[in-house]
PDB file of C-alpha atoms in Angstrom:
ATOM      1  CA  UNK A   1       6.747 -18.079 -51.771  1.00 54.00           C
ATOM      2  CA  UNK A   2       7.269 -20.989 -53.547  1.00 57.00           C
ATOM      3  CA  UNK A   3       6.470 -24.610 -53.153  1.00 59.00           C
ATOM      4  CA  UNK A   4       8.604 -27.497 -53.881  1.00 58.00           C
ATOM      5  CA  UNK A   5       6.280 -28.421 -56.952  1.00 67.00           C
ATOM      6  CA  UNK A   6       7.082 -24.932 -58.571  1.00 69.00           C
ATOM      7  CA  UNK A   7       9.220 -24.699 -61.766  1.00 76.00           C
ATOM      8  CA  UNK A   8      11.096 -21.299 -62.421  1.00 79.00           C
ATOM      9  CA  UNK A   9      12.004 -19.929 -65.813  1.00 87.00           C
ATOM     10  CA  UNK A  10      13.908 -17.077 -66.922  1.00 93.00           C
ATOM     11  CA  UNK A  11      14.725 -14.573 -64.560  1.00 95.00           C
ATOM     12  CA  UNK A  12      14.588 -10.736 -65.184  1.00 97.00           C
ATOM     13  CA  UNK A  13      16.792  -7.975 -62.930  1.00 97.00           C
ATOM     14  CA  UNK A  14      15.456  -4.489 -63.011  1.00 97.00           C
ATOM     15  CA  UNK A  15      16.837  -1.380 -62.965  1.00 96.00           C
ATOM     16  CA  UNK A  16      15.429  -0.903 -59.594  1.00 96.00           C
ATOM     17  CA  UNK A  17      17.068  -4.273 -58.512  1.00 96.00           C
ATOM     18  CA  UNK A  18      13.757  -6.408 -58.231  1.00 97.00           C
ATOM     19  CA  UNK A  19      14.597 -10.049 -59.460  1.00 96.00           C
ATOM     20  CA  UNK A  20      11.180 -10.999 -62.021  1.00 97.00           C
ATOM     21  CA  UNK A  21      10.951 -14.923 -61.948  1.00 94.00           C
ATOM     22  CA  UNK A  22       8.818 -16.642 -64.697  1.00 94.00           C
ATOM     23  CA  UNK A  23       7.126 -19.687 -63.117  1.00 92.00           C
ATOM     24  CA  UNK A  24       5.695 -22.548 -65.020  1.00 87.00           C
ATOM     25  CA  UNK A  25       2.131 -21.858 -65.422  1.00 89.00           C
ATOM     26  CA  UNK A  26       1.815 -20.422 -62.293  1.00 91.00           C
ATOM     27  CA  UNK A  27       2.402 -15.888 -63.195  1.00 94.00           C
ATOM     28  CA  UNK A  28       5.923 -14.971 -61.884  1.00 95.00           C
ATOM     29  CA  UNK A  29       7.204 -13.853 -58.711  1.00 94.00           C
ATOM     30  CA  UNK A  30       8.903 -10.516 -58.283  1.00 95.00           C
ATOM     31  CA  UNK A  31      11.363 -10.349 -55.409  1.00 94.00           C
ATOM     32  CA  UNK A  32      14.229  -8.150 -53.724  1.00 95.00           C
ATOM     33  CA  UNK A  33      16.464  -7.847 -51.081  1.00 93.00           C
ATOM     34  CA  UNK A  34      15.396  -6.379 -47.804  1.00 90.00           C
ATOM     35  CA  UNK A  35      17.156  -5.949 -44.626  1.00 89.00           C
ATOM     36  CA  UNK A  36      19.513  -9.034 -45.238  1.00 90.00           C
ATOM     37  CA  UNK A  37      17.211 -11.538 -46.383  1.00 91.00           C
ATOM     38  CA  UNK A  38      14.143 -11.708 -49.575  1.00 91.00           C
ATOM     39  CA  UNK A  39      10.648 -10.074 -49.709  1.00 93.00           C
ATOM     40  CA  UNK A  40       8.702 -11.386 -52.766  1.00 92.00           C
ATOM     41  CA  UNK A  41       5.359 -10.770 -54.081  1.00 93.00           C
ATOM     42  CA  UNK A  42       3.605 -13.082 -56.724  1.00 92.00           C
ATOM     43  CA  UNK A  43       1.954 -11.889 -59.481  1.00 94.00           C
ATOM     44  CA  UNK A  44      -0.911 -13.790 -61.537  1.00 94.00           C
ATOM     45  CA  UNK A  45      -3.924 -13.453 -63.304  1.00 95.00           C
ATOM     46  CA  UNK A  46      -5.447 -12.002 -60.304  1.00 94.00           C
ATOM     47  CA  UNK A  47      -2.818  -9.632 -60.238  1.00 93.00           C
ATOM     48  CA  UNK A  48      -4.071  -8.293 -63.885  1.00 94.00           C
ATOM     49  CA  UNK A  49      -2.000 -10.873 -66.151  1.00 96.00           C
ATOM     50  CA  UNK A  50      -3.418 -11.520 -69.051  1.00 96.00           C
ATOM     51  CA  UNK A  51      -2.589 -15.348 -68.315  1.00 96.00           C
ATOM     52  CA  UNK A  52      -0.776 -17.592 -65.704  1.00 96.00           C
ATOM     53  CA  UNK A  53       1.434 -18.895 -68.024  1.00 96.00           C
ATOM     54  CA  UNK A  54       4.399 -16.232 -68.301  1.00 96.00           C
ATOM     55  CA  UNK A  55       6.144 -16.481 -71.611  1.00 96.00           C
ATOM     56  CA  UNK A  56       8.753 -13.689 -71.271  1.00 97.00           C
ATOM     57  CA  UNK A  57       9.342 -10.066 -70.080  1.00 97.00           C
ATOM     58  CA  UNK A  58      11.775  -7.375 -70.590  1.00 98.00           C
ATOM     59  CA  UNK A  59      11.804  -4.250 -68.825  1.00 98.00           C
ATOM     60  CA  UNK A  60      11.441  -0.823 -71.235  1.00 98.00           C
ATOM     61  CA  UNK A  61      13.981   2.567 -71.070  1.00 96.00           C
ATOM     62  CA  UNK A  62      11.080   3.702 -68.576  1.00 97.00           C
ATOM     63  CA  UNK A  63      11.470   0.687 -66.073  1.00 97.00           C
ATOM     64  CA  UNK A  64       8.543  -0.095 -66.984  1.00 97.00           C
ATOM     65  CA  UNK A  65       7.721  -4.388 -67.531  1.00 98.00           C
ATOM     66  CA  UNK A  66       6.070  -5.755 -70.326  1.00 98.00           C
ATOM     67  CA  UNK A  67       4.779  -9.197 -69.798  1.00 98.00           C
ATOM     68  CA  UNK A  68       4.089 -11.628 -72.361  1.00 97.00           C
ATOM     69  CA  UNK A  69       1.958 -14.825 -71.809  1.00 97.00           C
ATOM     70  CA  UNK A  70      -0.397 -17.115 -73.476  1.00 97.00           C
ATOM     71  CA  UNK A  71      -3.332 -14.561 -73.796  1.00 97.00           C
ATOM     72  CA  UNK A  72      -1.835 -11.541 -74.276  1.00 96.00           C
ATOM     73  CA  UNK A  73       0.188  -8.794 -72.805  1.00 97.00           C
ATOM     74  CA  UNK A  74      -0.251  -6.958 -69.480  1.00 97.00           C
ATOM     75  CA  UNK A  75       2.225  -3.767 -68.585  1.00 97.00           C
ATOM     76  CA  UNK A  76       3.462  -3.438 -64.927  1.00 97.00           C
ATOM     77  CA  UNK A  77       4.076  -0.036 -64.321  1.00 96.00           C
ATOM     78  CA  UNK A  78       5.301   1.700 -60.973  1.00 94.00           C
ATOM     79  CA  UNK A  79       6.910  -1.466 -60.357  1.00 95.00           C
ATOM     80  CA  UNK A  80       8.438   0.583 -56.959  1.00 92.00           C
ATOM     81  CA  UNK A  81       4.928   0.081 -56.042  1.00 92.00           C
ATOM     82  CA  UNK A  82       4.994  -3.783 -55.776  1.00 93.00           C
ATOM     83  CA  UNK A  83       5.637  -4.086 -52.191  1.00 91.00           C
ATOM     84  CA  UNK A  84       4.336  -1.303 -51.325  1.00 86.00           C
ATOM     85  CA  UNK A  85       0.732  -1.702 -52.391  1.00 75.00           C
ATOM     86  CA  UNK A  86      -1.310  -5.157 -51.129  1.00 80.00           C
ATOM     87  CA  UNK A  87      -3.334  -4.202 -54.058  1.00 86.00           C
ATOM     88  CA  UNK A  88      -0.986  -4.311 -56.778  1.00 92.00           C
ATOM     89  CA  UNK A  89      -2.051  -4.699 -60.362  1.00 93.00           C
ATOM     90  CA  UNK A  90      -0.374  -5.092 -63.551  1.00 94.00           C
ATOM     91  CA  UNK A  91      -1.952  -3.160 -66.719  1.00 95.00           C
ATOM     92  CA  UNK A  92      -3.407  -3.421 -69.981  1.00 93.00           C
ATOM     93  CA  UNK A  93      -3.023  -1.526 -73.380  1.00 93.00           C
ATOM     94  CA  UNK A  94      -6.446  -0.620 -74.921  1.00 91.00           C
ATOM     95  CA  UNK A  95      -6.503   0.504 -78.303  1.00 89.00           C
ATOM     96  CA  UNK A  96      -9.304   1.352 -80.710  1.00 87.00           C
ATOM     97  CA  UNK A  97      -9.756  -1.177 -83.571  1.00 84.00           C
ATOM     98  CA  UNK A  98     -11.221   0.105 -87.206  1.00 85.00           C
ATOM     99  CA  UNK A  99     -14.241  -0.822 -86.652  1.00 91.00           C
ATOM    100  CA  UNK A 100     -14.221   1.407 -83.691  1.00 90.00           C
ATOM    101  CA  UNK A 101     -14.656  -0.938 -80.834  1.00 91.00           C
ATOM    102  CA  UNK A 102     -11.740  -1.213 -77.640  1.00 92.00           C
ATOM    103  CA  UNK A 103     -10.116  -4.190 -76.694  1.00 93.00           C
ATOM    104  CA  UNK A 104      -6.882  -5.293 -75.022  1.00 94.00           C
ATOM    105  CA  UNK A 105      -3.992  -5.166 -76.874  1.00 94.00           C
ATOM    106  CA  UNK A 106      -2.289  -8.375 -78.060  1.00 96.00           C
ATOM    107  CA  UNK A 107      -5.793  -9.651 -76.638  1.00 95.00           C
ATOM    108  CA  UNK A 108      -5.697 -13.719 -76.247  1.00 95.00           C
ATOM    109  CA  UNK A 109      -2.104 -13.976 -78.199  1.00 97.00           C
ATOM    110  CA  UNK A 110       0.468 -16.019 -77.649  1.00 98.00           C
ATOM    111  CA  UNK A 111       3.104 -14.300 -76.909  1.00 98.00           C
ATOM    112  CA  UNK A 112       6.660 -15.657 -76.798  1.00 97.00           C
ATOM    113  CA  UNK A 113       9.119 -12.665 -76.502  1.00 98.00           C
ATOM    114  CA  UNK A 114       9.436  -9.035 -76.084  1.00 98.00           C
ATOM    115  CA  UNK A 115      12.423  -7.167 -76.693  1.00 98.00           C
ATOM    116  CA  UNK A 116      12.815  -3.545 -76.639  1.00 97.00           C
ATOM    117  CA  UNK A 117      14.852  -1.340 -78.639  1.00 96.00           C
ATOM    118  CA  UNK A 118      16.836   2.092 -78.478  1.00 94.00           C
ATOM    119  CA  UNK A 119      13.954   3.892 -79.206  1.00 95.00           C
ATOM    120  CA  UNK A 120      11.788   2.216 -76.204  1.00 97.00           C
ATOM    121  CA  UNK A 121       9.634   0.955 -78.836  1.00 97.00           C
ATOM    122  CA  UNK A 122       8.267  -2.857 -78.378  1.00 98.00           C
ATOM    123  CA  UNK A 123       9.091  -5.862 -80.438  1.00 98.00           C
ATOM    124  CA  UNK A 124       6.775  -8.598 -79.948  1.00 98.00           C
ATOM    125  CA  UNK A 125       6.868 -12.681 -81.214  1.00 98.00           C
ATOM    126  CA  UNK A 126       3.836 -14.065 -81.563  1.00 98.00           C
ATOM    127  CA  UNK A 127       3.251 -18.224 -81.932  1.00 97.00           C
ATOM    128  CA  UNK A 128       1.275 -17.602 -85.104  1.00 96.00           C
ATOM    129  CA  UNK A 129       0.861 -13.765 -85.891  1.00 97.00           C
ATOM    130  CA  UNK A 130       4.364 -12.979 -86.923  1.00 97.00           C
ATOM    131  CA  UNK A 131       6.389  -9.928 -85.021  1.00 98.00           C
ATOM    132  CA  UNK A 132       4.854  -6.803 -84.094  1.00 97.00           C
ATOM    133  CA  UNK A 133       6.653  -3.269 -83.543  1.00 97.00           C
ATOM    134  CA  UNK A 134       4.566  -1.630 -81.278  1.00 97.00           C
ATOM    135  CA  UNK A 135       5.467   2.734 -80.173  1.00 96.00           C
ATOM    136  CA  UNK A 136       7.213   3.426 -77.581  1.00 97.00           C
ATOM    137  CA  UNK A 137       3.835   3.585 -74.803  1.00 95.00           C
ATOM    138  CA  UNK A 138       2.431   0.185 -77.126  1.00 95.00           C
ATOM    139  CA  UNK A 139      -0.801   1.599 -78.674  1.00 93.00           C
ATOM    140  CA  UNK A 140       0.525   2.117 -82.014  1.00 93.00           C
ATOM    141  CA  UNK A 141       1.712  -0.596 -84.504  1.00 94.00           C
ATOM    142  CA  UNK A 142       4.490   0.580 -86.171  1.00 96.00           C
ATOM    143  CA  UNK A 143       5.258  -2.459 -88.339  1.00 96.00           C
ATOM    144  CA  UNK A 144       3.803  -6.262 -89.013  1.00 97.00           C
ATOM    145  CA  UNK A 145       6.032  -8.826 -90.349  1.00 97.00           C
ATOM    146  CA  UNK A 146       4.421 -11.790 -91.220  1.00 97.00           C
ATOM    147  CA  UNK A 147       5.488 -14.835 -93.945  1.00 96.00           C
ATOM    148  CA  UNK A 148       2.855 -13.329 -95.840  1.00 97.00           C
ATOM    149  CA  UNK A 149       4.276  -9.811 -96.192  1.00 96.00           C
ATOM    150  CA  UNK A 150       7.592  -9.761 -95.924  1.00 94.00           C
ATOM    151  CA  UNK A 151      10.805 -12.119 -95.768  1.00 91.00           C
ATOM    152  CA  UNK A 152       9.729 -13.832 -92.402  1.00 95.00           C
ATOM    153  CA  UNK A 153      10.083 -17.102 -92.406  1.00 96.00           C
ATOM    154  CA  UNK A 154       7.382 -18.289 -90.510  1.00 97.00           C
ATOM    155  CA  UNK A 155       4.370 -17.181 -88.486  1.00 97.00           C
ATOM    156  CA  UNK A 156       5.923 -18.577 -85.245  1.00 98.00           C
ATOM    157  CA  UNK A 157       8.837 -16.421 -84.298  1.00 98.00           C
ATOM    158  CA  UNK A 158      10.066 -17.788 -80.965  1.00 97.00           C
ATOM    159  CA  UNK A 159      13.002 -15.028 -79.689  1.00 97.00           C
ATOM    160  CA  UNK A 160      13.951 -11.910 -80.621  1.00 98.00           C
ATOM    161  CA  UNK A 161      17.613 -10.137 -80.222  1.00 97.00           C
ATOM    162  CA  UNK A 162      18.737  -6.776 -81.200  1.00 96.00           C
ATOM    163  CA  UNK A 163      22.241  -5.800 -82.057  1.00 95.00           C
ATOM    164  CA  UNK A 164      21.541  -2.221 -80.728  1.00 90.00           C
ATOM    165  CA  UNK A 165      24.971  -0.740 -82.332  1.00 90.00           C
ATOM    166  CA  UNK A 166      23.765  -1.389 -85.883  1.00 91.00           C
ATOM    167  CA  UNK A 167      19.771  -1.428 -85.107  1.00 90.00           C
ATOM    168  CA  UNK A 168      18.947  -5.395 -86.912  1.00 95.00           C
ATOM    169  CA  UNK A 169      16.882  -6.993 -85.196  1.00 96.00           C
ATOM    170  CA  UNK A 170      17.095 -11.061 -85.633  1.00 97.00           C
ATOM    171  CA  UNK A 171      14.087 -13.247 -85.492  1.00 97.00           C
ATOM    172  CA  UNK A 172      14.237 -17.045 -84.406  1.00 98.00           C
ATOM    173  CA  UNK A 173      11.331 -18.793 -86.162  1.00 96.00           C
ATOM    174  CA  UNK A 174      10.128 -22.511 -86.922  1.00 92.00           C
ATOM    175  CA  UNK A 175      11.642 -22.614 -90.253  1.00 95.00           C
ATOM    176  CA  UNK A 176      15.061 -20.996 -89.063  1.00 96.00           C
ATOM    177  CA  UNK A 177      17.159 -17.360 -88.309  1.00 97.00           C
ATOM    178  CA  UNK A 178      16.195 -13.838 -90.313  1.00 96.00           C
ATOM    179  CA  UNK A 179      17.175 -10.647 -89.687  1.00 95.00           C
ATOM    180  CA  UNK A 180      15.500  -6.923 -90.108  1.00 95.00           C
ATOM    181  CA  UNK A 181      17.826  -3.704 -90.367  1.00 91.00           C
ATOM    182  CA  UNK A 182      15.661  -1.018 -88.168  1.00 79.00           C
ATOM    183  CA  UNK A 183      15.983   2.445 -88.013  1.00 77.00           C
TER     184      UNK A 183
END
């Protein structure tokens, strides 16, 4: 499913042994093996991403895969369903803001990376809102970190990577490396 004019990314492998392929503004492709050769089904803003251009994804305790782009965050969930389903449709998070209206979560964000830790809960990089730890099922924020409010180092945090043994959690910004013990 892809033409010669496509650029891939990173590449994800699920628990369920689908292969998740970031393409260069054009969604991702999700594929697997099937009777000796490939079946793959691409996924866009049609699809229910918040954006064609993937930045990143990571798959949760639940198999479920978050998606990160450059407008926000969709959630594919019964990702068994993929090939299964013509109709297939990734998912948003809605959540209730103070002033008591609903709107997508991480709603036109840029998104850079997701991890997630050994609670299941969500650690998101933003290009210019800091890092977000979201609950487990994403409609809670549990913490904030921005320059502003704690020892970030910069608004922009481009990766993410957790040391899971000891629980810190190390943040790759625009002004260099910090780290975060969690719980």
């Amino acid at each position: 499913n892809l033409s010669t004019n496509s650029m891939a990314g990173k590449i994800l492998c699920t628990k369920n042994n689908q292969f998740w392929i970031q393409l260069r503004n054009e969604g991702l492709i999700v594929a697997k093996e099937s009777g000796g050769g490939m079946i793959s089904k691409k996924l866009g803003s049609v699809n229910g991403l918040a954006s064609q251009t993937v930045n990143c994804f990571a798959e949760d305790q639940e198999g479920v895969v978050w998606v990160g782009t450059a407008q926000g965050l969709s959630v594919c969930f019964s990702t068994n369903n993929i090939f299964n389903n013509n109709s297939y449709s990734a998912d948003y998070i809605l959540v209730e803001t103070s002033d008591g209206y609903v709107e997508r979560l991480f709603e036109n964000t840029n998104i850079l990376d997701i991890e997630v830790d050994e609670a299941n809960r969500k650690w998101v990089a933003t290009n210019n809102n800091g890092v977000f730890l979201m609950s487990e099922d994403g409609t809670e924020e549990v913490l904030h970190f921005t320059k502003e409010n704690s020892p970030l180092l910069d608004n922009m945090v481009s990766d993410i990577s957790i040391l899971d043994n000891t629980g810190e959690v190390f943040f790759v910004t625009g002004q260099g490396l910090c780290s975060y013990r969690s719980n």
